[in-house]
Amino acid sequence: MDVNIIYNIEHEMPLGILISLYFYLTGLSAGSFIISTFAYGFGMVKFKPLGKIGVVMATLLLVIAPMTLLVDLEQPLRFWHLILYLRITSPITWGTFLLTLYPMNCVVYGYFMFRGDMKRTKIFGLIGIPLALMVHGYTGFILALGKARVLWNTAIMPPIFLVSAMVSGLAMMTLVVIIKDYVIQRKKEHDPTLIYDLGKLLVASIVLDLILIGTDLTVLLTSHTEAYKAAVMLIKGSFSPLFLGVEIFLGSIIPLLLLLSPFTKRWIPGIAIASLLVMIGIFAMRCIMVIGGLSIPLS
Amino acid sequence: MKKKRYAMVIDLRRCIGCHSCSVACKAENRVPPGVFRSWVKIIEKGRYPNITRHFLPTLCNQCEHPPCVINCPVQATWKQEDGIVIIDEHRCIGCKYCLASCPYNARYVNPLMPIVQKCYFCRHRVYAGLEPACVEVCPAKARIFGDLNNPEDEVTKLLSKHPFQTLKPEMGTYPQVYYIAADADAMDPFAGRKEWT
Ligand code: SF4
Ligand code: SF4
């Protein structure tokens, strides 16, 4: 039967690129923090050079990230209401505490690391891991608890966010090490094993990420009609160029090929390109989730 | 006096799709251009000569379990004892999470001043003994407003006598806006959208 909409109202999308950017930055921060604890928390000595870079990046990113949130508020000067009138059922309230505790812990952890106090570094590194996981996991809950939006309202959202945070964090760290070794200090001799090891971890995390995305899509495709429509939007609808083209092909498949093929996996520029593509792919993922999720009609 | 439980019945056997309610709402609540607290969705079904129009006046459903309230981080929006969901415009920080959480597209950011707003059953009128503007102005008397806790009230009688629908019951929001004889396609956000079929 023919159905035509003659008149309807759709209000403007409430959230957009700034919130996607916020999710992206917290993800990068959590990822780099966890990498920094490989050596200082878990004693994996080969990752030692990443400890200090990791904590500096994690702290810097987590200082910038809440700014994007603040700018996105309609009433930024009322931000203190978040502490005064908090409602515990809202994941944004969880974020209020995490965004306060996590950077403080980062600073303390970094302070002891730079002072060379290994015992305290380890303690604060280990305290920081659940915090880092939560600071990014809660952003997954912001989407998951928005039950009006079918693309968001899934229990797999927080794990997807955590894994993609790891992916983007590893890619950024790899890129930072490459830039440090081959651009800034190119006069010196460097041992590339660390970069190769990071590459291997990156491969593992990309594969895990793809598995989670595949799981999400499979369930969406076979669930109720609205979920099915959301999945179709990603696969062949308005968001397919971004999803299939950028997130999956450029951001996962090409980097996997570069990092696994025997011709390129030891080729530093190849690894650099792979990392950059991964970072772009994860940013695309954040935009698809936030903006794609909101573009599904409600009325 | 017994607690009130305000609700609205929209009887689509009567609605003529005149948009008077939308206009009255705009005027009463000074709703700026581009945004709406209440509007009448219109769809057309079938092919000539077998064709009909269906209307769906919409507004905030004053949900019994409002996701907007659960997700507001600063308790700037809440459900009153009488069932009306309101916003404290002085407390709201404008994070817009409630806009993202409402399954009915009922909230908006005021384009003239940075605050979040929506329909609240014209509570300023109700407390003064009047009906909401949309109800008072409806020439077909398709909108009926009243107290579900009062068995003699017209809304209670209508809902006890007629089959009714609510929007997206699967969301578990328990809307307090009830429709009589609503069309399934008019209630379906996807029906009639070519790009979504
Ligand atoms: S219709 Fe939307 S704004 Fe109104 S109470 Fe329900 S969730 Fe909240
Ligand atoms: S925009 Fe205002 S009312 Fe809505 S969730 Fe944020 S603070 Fe609460």
PDB file of C-alpha atoms in Angstrom, chain A residues 4-277:
ATOM      1  CA  ASN A   4       3.062   9.157   2.014  1.00  0.00           C
ATOM      2  CA  ILE A   5       3.973  11.481   4.834  1.00  0.00           C
ATOM      3  CA  ILE A   6       2.252  14.794   4.186  1.00  0.00           C
ATOM      4  CA  TYR A   7       3.351  16.636   7.283  1.00  0.00           C
ATOM      5  CA  ASN A   8       5.638  15.789  10.168  1.00  0.00           C
ATOM      6  CA  ILE A   9       8.138  17.459  12.463  1.00  0.00           C
ATOM      7  CA  GLU A  10      11.626  16.303  13.257  1.00  0.00           C
ATOM      8  CA  HIS A  11      13.666  18.246  15.725  1.00  0.00           C
ATOM      9  CA  GLU A  12      17.313  18.920  15.110  1.00  0.00           C
ATOM     10  CA  MET A  13      19.806  16.240  16.174  1.00  0.00           C
ATOM     11  CA  PRO A  14      20.757  16.959  19.775  1.00  0.00           C
ATOM     12  CA  LEU A  15      24.338  15.681  19.664  1.00  0.00           C
ATOM     13  CA  GLY A  16      26.929  15.604  16.946  1.00  0.00           C
ATOM     14  CA  ILE A  17      30.557  15.862  16.009  1.00  0.00           C
ATOM     15  CA  LEU A  18      31.697  17.381  19.329  1.00  0.00           C
ATOM     16  CA  ILE A  19      30.364  14.436  21.306  1.00  0.00           C
ATOM     17  CA  SER A  20      31.876  12.006  18.798  1.00  0.00           C
ATOM     18  CA  LEU A  21      35.178  13.796  19.288  1.00  0.00           C
ATOM     19  CA  TYR A  22      34.791  13.538  23.042  1.00  0.00           C
ATOM     20  CA  PHE A  23      34.246   9.782  22.838  1.00  0.00           C
ATOM     21  CA  TYR A  24      37.243   9.535  20.525  1.00  0.00           C
ATOM     22  CA  LEU A  25      39.561  11.464  22.842  1.00  0.00           C
ATOM     23  CA  THR A  26      38.598   9.579  26.007  1.00  0.00           C
ATOM     24  CA  GLY A  27      39.124   6.362  24.075  1.00  0.00           C
ATOM     25  CA  LEU A  28      42.611   7.427  23.033  1.00  0.00           C
ATOM     26  CA  SER A  29      43.381   8.461  26.585  1.00  0.00           C
ATOM     27  CA  ALA A  30      42.188   5.208  28.153  1.00  0.00           C
ATOM     28  CA  GLY A  31      44.078   3.230  25.520  1.00  0.00           C
ATOM     29  CA  SER A  32      47.347   5.046  26.058  1.00  0.00           C
ATOM     30  CA  PHE A  33      47.043   4.772  29.822  1.00  0.00           C
ATOM     31  CA  ILE A  34      46.619   1.033  29.686  1.00  0.00           C
ATOM     32  CA  ILE A  35      49.589   0.693  27.336  1.00  0.00           C
ATOM     33  CA  SER A  36      51.667   2.758  29.700  1.00  0.00           C
ATOM     34  CA  THR A  37      50.931   0.277  32.502  1.00  0.00           C
ATOM     35  CA  PHE A  38      52.235  -2.689  30.490  1.00  0.00           C
ATOM     36  CA  ALA A  39      55.734  -1.949  31.738  1.00  0.00           C
ATOM     37  CA  TYR A  40      55.103  -0.065  34.958  1.00  0.00           C
ATOM     38  CA  GLY A  41      52.147  -2.031  36.270  1.00  0.00           C
ATOM     39  CA  PHE A  42      52.724  -5.482  34.875  1.00  0.00           C
ATOM     40  CA  GLY A  43      56.489  -5.481  34.478  1.00  0.00           C
ATOM     41  CA  MET A  44      56.555  -6.187  30.720  1.00  0.00           C
ATOM     42  CA  VAL A  45      59.993  -4.688  30.313  1.00  0.00           C
ATOM     43  CA  LYS A  46      59.995  -4.429  26.526  1.00  0.00           C
ATOM     44  CA  PHE A  47      57.234  -1.847  26.689  1.00  0.00           C
ATOM     45  CA  LYS A  48      59.142   0.357  29.100  1.00  0.00           C
ATOM     46  CA  PRO A  49      59.794   3.153  26.577  1.00  0.00           C
ATOM     47  CA  LEU A  50      55.998   3.582  26.303  1.00  0.00           C
ATOM     48  CA  GLY A  51      55.424   4.218  29.990  1.00  0.00           C
ATOM     49  CA  LYS A  52      56.186   7.904  30.067  1.00  0.00           C
ATOM     50  CA  ILE A  53      54.795   8.759  26.644  1.00  0.00           C
ATOM     51  CA  GLY A  54      51.660   6.860  27.527  1.00  0.00           C
ATOM     52  CA  VAL A  55      50.935   8.680  30.745  1.00  0.00           C
ATOM     53  CA  VAL A  56      51.666  12.092  29.233  1.00  0.00           C
ATOM     54  CA  MET A  57      49.353  11.430  26.297  1.00  0.00           C
ATOM     55  CA  ALA A  58      46.665   9.989  28.573  1.00  0.00           C
ATOM     56  CA  THR A  59      46.700  13.073  30.800  1.00  0.00           C
ATOM     57  CA  LEU A  60      46.832  15.612  27.987  1.00  0.00           C
ATOM     58  CA  LEU A  61      43.976  13.968  26.101  1.00  0.00           C
ATOM     59  CA  LEU A  62      41.868  13.784  29.220  1.00  0.00           C
ATOM     60  CA  VAL A  63      42.371  17.474  29.807  1.00  0.00           C
ATOM     61  CA  ILE A  64      41.195  18.323  26.297  1.00  0.00           C
ATOM     62  CA  ALA A  65      38.331  15.822  26.165  1.00  0.00           C
ATOM     63  CA  PRO A  66      36.021  17.397  28.800  1.00  0.00           C
ATOM     64  CA  MET A  67      36.465  20.766  27.064  1.00  0.00           C
ATOM     65  CA  THR A  68      34.570  19.430  24.067  1.00  0.00           C
ATOM     66  CA  LEU A  69      31.816  18.376  26.454  1.00  0.00           C
ATOM     67  CA  LEU A  70      31.729  21.767  28.082  1.00  0.00           C
ATOM     68  CA  VAL A  71      31.545  23.551  24.741  1.00  0.00           C
ATOM     69  CA  ASP A  72      28.663  21.305  23.741  1.00  0.00           C
ATOM     70  CA  LEU A  73      26.566  22.297  26.787  1.00  0.00           C
ATOM     71  CA  GLU A  74      23.899  24.901  26.153  1.00  0.00           C
ATOM     72  CA  GLN A  75      24.700  26.383  29.576  1.00  0.00           C
ATOM     73  CA  PRO A  76      28.421  25.715  30.146  1.00  0.00           C
ATOM     74  CA  LEU A  77      28.600  28.036  33.171  1.00  0.00           C
ATOM     75  CA  ARG A  78      26.208  25.757  35.022  1.00  0.00           C
ATOM     76  CA  PHE A  79      28.564  22.774  34.863  1.00  0.00           C
ATOM     77  CA  TRP A  80      28.788  22.747  38.659  1.00  0.00           C
ATOM     78  CA  HIS A  81      25.165  21.597  38.763  1.00  0.00           C
ATOM     79  CA  LEU A  82      26.608  18.220  37.805  1.00  0.00           C
ATOM     80  CA  ILE A  83      28.085  17.924  41.278  1.00  0.00           C
ATOM     81  CA  LEU A  84      25.411  19.742  43.254  1.00  0.00           C
ATOM     82  CA  TYR A  85      22.262  18.138  41.827  1.00  0.00           C
ATOM     83  CA  LEU A  86      23.620  14.858  40.540  1.00  0.00           C
ATOM     84  CA  ARG A  87      21.271  12.049  39.606  1.00  0.00           C
ATOM     85  CA  ILE A  88      22.962   8.706  40.062  1.00  0.00           C
ATOM     86  CA  THR A  89      20.900   6.875  37.426  1.00  0.00           C
ATOM     87  CA  SER A  90      22.405   8.997  34.656  1.00  0.00           C
ATOM     88  CA  PRO A  91      25.668   7.752  33.143  1.00  0.00           C
ATOM     89  CA  ILE A  92      26.713  11.397  32.740  1.00  0.00           C
ATOM     90  CA  THR A  93      26.841  11.555  36.556  1.00  0.00           C
ATOM     91  CA  TRP A  94      29.134   8.528  36.623  1.00  0.00           C
ATOM     92  CA  GLY A  95      31.270  10.447  34.149  1.00  0.00           C
ATOM     93  CA  THR A  96      31.406  13.473  36.419  1.00  0.00           C
ATOM     94  CA  PHE A  97      33.233  11.411  39.032  1.00  0.00           C
ATOM     95  CA  LEU A  98      35.361   9.417  36.628  1.00  0.00           C
ATOM     96  CA  LEU A  99      36.477  12.514  34.741  1.00  0.00           C
ATOM     97  CA  THR A 100      37.641  13.968  38.064  1.00  0.00           C
ATOM     98  CA  LEU A 101      39.313  10.887  39.539  1.00  0.00           C
ATOM     99  CA  TYR A 102      40.967   9.522  36.426  1.00  0.00           C
ATOM    100  CA  PRO A 103      43.083  12.548  35.448  1.00  0.00           C
ATOM    101  CA  MET A 104      44.107  13.016  39.096  1.00  0.00           C
ATOM    102  CA  ASN A 105      45.295   9.448  39.229  1.00  0.00           C
ATOM    103  CA  CYS A 106      47.090   9.945  35.896  1.00  0.00           C
ATOM    104  CA  VAL A 107      48.983  12.890  37.310  1.00  0.00           C
ATOM    105  CA  VAL A 108      50.004  11.044  40.490  1.00  0.00           C
ATOM    106  CA  TYR A 109      51.006   7.967  38.526  1.00  0.00           C
ATOM    107  CA  GLY A 110      53.040  10.085  36.098  1.00  0.00           C
ATOM    108  CA  TYR A 111      54.653  12.015  38.953  1.00  0.00           C
ATOM    109  CA  PHE A 112      55.979   8.848  40.618  1.00  0.00           C
ATOM    110  CA  MET A 113      57.074   7.457  37.287  1.00  0.00           C
ATOM    111  CA  PHE A 114      59.153  10.517  36.465  1.00  0.00           C
ATOM    112  CA  ARG A 115      60.565  10.515  39.996  1.00  0.00           C
ATOM    113  CA  GLY A 116      61.591   6.900  39.506  1.00  0.00           C
ATOM    114  CA  ASP A 117      59.615   5.585  42.474  1.00  0.00           C
ATOM    115  CA  MET A 118      58.750   2.219  40.953  1.00  0.00           C
ATOM    116  CA  LYS A 119      56.716   0.840  43.837  1.00  0.00           C
ATOM    117  CA  ARG A 120      54.283   3.743  43.964  1.00  0.00           C
ATOM    118  CA  THR A 121      54.161   3.948  40.176  1.00  0.00           C
ATOM    119  CA  LYS A 122      52.997   0.374  40.102  1.00  0.00           C
ATOM    120  CA  ILE A 123      50.321   0.963  42.743  1.00  0.00           C
ATOM    121  CA  PHE A 124      48.837   3.964  40.955  1.00  0.00           C
ATOM    122  CA  GLY A 125      49.195   2.242  37.602  1.00  0.00           C
ATOM    123  CA  LEU A 126      47.108  -0.651  38.857  1.00  0.00           C
ATOM    124  CA  ILE A 127      44.533   1.683  40.438  1.00  0.00           C
ATOM    125  CA  GLY A 128      44.390   3.520  37.134  1.00  0.00           C
ATOM    126  CA  ILE A 129      43.473   0.507  35.035  1.00  0.00           C
ATOM    127  CA  PRO A 130      39.916   0.073  36.305  1.00  0.00           C
ATOM    128  CA  LEU A 131      39.543   3.863  36.212  1.00  0.00           C
ATOM    129  CA  ALA A 132      40.713   4.001  32.603  1.00  0.00           C
ATOM    130  CA  LEU A 133      38.381   1.170  31.696  1.00  0.00           C
ATOM    131  CA  MET A 134      35.481   2.892  33.417  1.00  0.00           C
ATOM    132  CA  VAL A 135      36.208   6.334  32.016  1.00  0.00           C
ATOM    133  CA  HIS A 136      35.817   4.932  28.574  1.00  0.00           C
ATOM    134  CA  GLY A 137      33.296   2.255  29.419  1.00  0.00           C
ATOM    135  CA  TYR A 138      30.894   4.840  30.801  1.00  0.00           C
ATOM    136  CA  THR A 139      30.807   6.613  27.437  1.00  0.00           C
ATOM    137  CA  GLY A 140      29.587   3.319  26.010  1.00  0.00           C
ATOM    138  CA  PHE A 141      26.872   3.364  28.670  1.00  0.00           C
ATOM    139  CA  ILE A 142      25.826   6.885  27.667  1.00  0.00           C
ATOM    140  CA  LEU A 143      24.852   5.435  24.325  1.00  0.00           C
ATOM    141  CA  ALA A 144      23.638   2.064  25.594  1.00  0.00           C
ATOM    142  CA  LEU A 145      21.197   3.658  28.068  1.00  0.00           C
ATOM    143  CA  GLY A 146      19.712   5.944  25.422  1.00  0.00           C
ATOM    144  CA  LYS A 147      17.021   3.413  24.766  1.00  0.00           C
ATOM    145  CA  ALA A 148      15.189   5.577  22.284  1.00  0.00           C
ATOM    146  CA  ARG A 149      17.967   4.970  19.742  1.00  0.00           C
ATOM    147  CA  VAL A 150      18.078   1.463  18.428  1.00  0.00           C
ATOM    148  CA  LEU A 151      21.699   1.594  17.296  1.00  0.00           C
ATOM    149  CA  TRP A 152      22.809   2.543  20.807  1.00  0.00           C
ATOM    150  CA  ASN A 153      20.613   0.435  23.001  1.00  0.00           C
ATOM    151  CA  THR A 154      22.686  -2.724  23.154  1.00  0.00           C
ATOM    152  CA  ALA A 155      24.685  -4.350  25.927  1.00  0.00           C
ATOM    153  CA  ILE A 156      27.591  -4.785  23.539  1.00  0.00           C
ATOM    154  CA  MET A 157      28.099  -1.013  23.285  1.00  0.00           C
ATOM    155  CA  PRO A 158      30.392  -0.609  26.343  1.00  0.00           C
ATOM    156  CA  PRO A 159      32.651  -3.551  25.312  1.00  0.00           C
ATOM    157  CA  ILE A 160      32.800  -2.250  21.733  1.00  0.00           C
ATOM    158  CA  PHE A 161      33.836   1.121  23.068  1.00  0.00           C
ATOM    159  CA  LEU A 162      36.527  -0.419  25.271  1.00  0.00           C
ATOM    160  CA  VAL A 163      38.011  -2.526  22.513  1.00  0.00           C
ATOM    161  CA  SER A 164      37.958   0.306  20.003  1.00  0.00           C
ATOM    162  CA  ALA A 165      39.655   2.480  22.627  1.00  0.00           C
ATOM    163  CA  MET A 166      42.428  -0.093  22.826  1.00  0.00           C
ATOM    164  CA  VAL A 167      42.658  -0.184  19.032  1.00  0.00           C
ATOM    165  CA  SER A 168      42.953   3.576  18.666  1.00  0.00           C
ATOM    166  CA  GLY A 169      45.286   3.864  21.667  1.00  0.00           C
ATOM    167  CA  LEU A 170      47.662   1.246  20.277  1.00  0.00           C
ATOM    168  CA  ALA A 171      47.611   2.890  16.853  1.00  0.00           C
ATOM    169  CA  MET A 172      48.359   6.290  18.336  1.00  0.00           C
ATOM    170  CA  MET A 173      51.207   4.890  20.468  1.00  0.00           C
ATOM    171  CA  THR A 174      52.725   3.156  17.456  1.00  0.00           C
ATOM    172  CA  LEU A 175      52.553   6.372  15.509  1.00  0.00           C
ATOM    173  CA  VAL A 176      54.083   8.353  18.363  1.00  0.00           C
ATOM    174  CA  VAL A 177      56.987   5.905  18.707  1.00  0.00           C
ATOM    175  CA  ILE A 178      57.594   5.951  14.953  1.00  0.00           C
ATOM    176  CA  ILE A 179      57.582   9.737  14.885  1.00  0.00           C
ATOM    177  CA  LYS A 180      59.910   9.869  17.891  1.00  0.00           C
ATOM    178  CA  ASP A 181      62.382   7.312  16.525  1.00  0.00           C
ATOM    179  CA  TYR A 182      62.344   8.109  12.844  1.00  0.00           C
ATOM    180  CA  VAL A 183      61.532  11.789  12.636  1.00  0.00           C
ATOM    181  CA  ILE A 184      62.609  13.537  15.820  1.00  0.00           C
ATOM    182  CA  GLN A 185      65.616  11.390  16.743  1.00  0.00           C
ATOM    183  CA  ARG A 186      66.416  10.046  13.267  1.00  0.00           C
ATOM    184  CA  LYS A 187      70.163  10.568  13.773  1.00  0.00           C
ATOM    185  CA  LYS A 188      70.266   7.815  16.412  1.00  0.00           C
ATOM    186  CA  GLU A 189      70.157   4.050  15.874  1.00  0.00           C
ATOM    187  CA  HIS A 190      66.879   2.424  16.951  1.00  0.00           C
ATOM    188  CA  ASP A 191      65.726  -1.077  17.645  1.00  0.00           C
ATOM    189  CA  PRO A 192      62.442  -1.517  15.767  1.00  0.00           C
ATOM    190  CA  THR A 193      61.262  -4.557  17.795  1.00  0.00           C
ATOM    191  CA  LEU A 194      59.069  -2.393  19.986  1.00  0.00           C
ATOM    192  CA  ILE A 195      57.222  -1.123  16.917  1.00  0.00           C
ATOM    193  CA  TYR A 196      56.810  -4.658  15.597  1.00  0.00           C
ATOM    194  CA  ASP A 197      55.430  -5.790  18.949  1.00  0.00           C
ATOM    195  CA  LEU A 198      52.981  -2.917  18.991  1.00  0.00           C
ATOM    196  CA  GLY A 199      51.985  -3.916  15.469  1.00  0.00           C
ATOM    197  CA  LYS A 200      51.172  -7.429  16.668  1.00  0.00           C
ATOM    198  CA  LEU A 201      49.036  -6.130  19.518  1.00  0.00           C
ATOM    199  CA  LEU A 202      47.291  -3.815  17.078  1.00  0.00           C
ATOM    200  CA  VAL A 203      46.435  -6.757  14.827  1.00  0.00           C
ATOM    201  CA  ALA A 204      44.961  -8.683  17.755  1.00  0.00           C
ATOM    202  CA  SER A 205      42.854  -5.762  18.907  1.00  0.00           C
ATOM    203  CA  ILE A 206      41.584  -4.961  15.402  1.00  0.00           C
ATOM    204  CA  VAL A 207      40.476  -8.577  15.021  1.00  0.00           C
ATOM    205  CA  LEU A 208      38.685  -8.466  18.370  1.00  0.00           C
ATOM    206  CA  ASP A 209      37.028  -5.202  17.368  1.00  0.00           C
ATOM    207  CA  LEU A 210      35.835  -6.701  14.080  1.00  0.00           C
ATOM    208  CA  ILE A 211      34.396  -9.684  15.927  1.00  0.00           C
ATOM    209  CA  LEU A 212      32.400  -7.410  18.238  1.00  0.00           C
ATOM    210  CA  ILE A 213      31.151  -5.288  15.341  1.00  0.00           C
ATOM    211  CA  GLY A 214      30.157  -8.456  13.513  1.00  0.00           C
ATOM    212  CA  THR A 215      28.270  -9.690  16.567  1.00  0.00           C
ATOM    213  CA  ASP A 216      26.444  -6.394  16.904  1.00  0.00           C
ATOM    214  CA  LEU A 217      25.461  -6.372  13.224  1.00  0.00           C
ATOM    215  CA  THR A 218      24.302  -9.985  13.247  1.00  0.00           C
ATOM    216  CA  VAL A 219      21.952  -9.363  16.131  1.00  0.00           C
ATOM    217  CA  LEU A 220      20.687  -6.074  14.673  1.00  0.00           C
ATOM    218  CA  LEU A 221      19.979  -7.743  11.341  1.00  0.00           C
ATOM    219  CA  THR A 222      17.905 -10.497  12.894  1.00  0.00           C
ATOM    220  CA  SER A 223      16.194  -8.484  15.638  1.00  0.00           C
ATOM    221  CA  HIS A 224      12.996  -6.379  15.389  1.00  0.00           C
ATOM    222  CA  THR A 225      12.320  -4.236  12.320  1.00  0.00           C
ATOM    223  CA  GLU A 226      13.760  -1.028  13.688  1.00  0.00           C
ATOM    224  CA  ALA A 227      17.033  -2.776  14.524  1.00  0.00           C
ATOM    225  CA  TYR A 228      17.068  -4.345  11.094  1.00  0.00           C
ATOM    226  CA  LYS A 229      16.640  -0.921   9.527  1.00  0.00           C
ATOM    227  CA  ALA A 230      19.532   0.445  11.562  1.00  0.00           C
ATOM    228  CA  ALA A 231      21.745  -2.382  10.328  1.00  0.00           C
ATOM    229  CA  VAL A 232      20.670  -1.774   6.732  1.00  0.00           C
ATOM    230  CA  MET A 233      21.495   1.918   7.176  1.00  0.00           C
ATOM    231  CA  LEU A 234      25.068   0.860   7.975  1.00  0.00           C
ATOM    232  CA  ILE A 235      25.394  -1.765   5.276  1.00  0.00           C
ATOM    233  CA  LYS A 236      23.761  -0.100   2.305  1.00  0.00           C
ATOM    234  CA  GLY A 237      22.042   3.039   3.510  1.00  0.00           C
ATOM    235  CA  SER A 238      23.216   6.580   4.111  1.00  0.00           C
ATOM    236  CA  PHE A 239      26.018   5.596   6.487  1.00  0.00           C
ATOM    237  CA  SER A 240      27.466   2.749   4.425  1.00  0.00           C
ATOM    238  CA  PRO A 241      30.283   4.803   2.806  1.00  0.00           C
ATOM    239  CA  LEU A 242      31.449   5.797   6.260  1.00  0.00           C
ATOM    240  CA  PHE A 243      30.897   2.388   7.821  1.00  0.00           C
ATOM    241  CA  LEU A 244      32.021  -0.015   5.101  1.00  0.00           C
ATOM    242  CA  GLY A 245      34.378   2.365   3.338  1.00  0.00           C
ATOM    243  CA  VAL A 246      36.123   4.187   6.143  1.00  0.00           C
ATOM    244  CA  GLU A 247      35.592   2.206   9.355  1.00  0.00           C
ATOM    245  CA  ILE A 248      35.848  -1.325   7.981  1.00  0.00           C
ATOM    246  CA  PHE A 249      37.869  -1.096   4.758  1.00  0.00           C
ATOM    247  CA  LEU A 250      40.268   1.803   5.364  1.00  0.00           C
ATOM    248  CA  GLY A 251      40.306   1.513   9.137  1.00  0.00           C
ATOM    249  CA  SER A 252      40.533  -2.266   9.598  1.00  0.00           C
ATOM    250  CA  ILE A 253      41.098  -4.310   6.411  1.00  0.00           C
ATOM    251  CA  ILE A 254      43.906  -2.233   4.866  1.00  0.00           C
ATOM    252  CA  PRO A 255      45.787  -1.897   8.196  1.00  0.00           C
ATOM    253  CA  LEU A 256      45.415  -5.655   8.772  1.00  0.00           C
ATOM    254  CA  LEU A 257      46.877  -6.346   5.331  1.00  0.00           C
ATOM    255  CA  LEU A 258      49.730  -3.908   5.931  1.00  0.00           C
ATOM    256  CA  LEU A 259      50.514  -5.372   9.339  1.00  0.00           C
ATOM    257  CA  LEU A 260      50.232  -9.020   8.317  1.00  0.00           C
ATOM    258  CA  SER A 261      51.630  -9.226   4.793  1.00  0.00           C
ATOM    259  CA  PRO A 262      55.253 -10.451   4.808  1.00  0.00           C
ATOM    260  CA  PHE A 263      56.239  -7.601   2.465  1.00  0.00           C
ATOM    261  CA  THR A 264      55.048  -4.746   4.603  1.00  0.00           C
ATOM    262  CA  LYS A 265      54.948  -5.920   8.196  1.00  0.00           C
ATOM    263  CA  ARG A 266      58.580  -4.900   8.800  1.00  0.00           C
ATOM    264  CA  TRP A 267      58.285  -1.754   6.740  1.00  0.00           C
ATOM    265  CA  ILE A 268      58.110   1.208   9.104  1.00  0.00           C
ATOM    266  CA  PRO A 269      56.266   3.607   6.745  1.00  0.00           C
ATOM    267  CA  GLY A 270      53.726   0.834   6.159  1.00  0.00           C
ATOM    268  CA  ILE A 271      53.153   0.462   9.887  1.00  0.00           C
ATOM    269  CA  ALA A 272      52.830   4.225  10.186  1.00  0.00           C
ATOM    270  CA  ILE A 273      50.207   4.322   7.433  1.00  0.00           C
ATOM    271  CA  ALA A 274      48.356   1.422   9.037  1.00  0.00           C
ATOM    272  CA  SER A 275      48.265   3.200  12.406  1.00  0.00           C
ATOM    273  CA  LEU A 276      47.055   6.428  10.887  1.00  0.00           C
ATOM    274  CA  LEU A 277      44.295   4.626   9.002  1.00  0.00           C
TER     275      LEU A 277
END
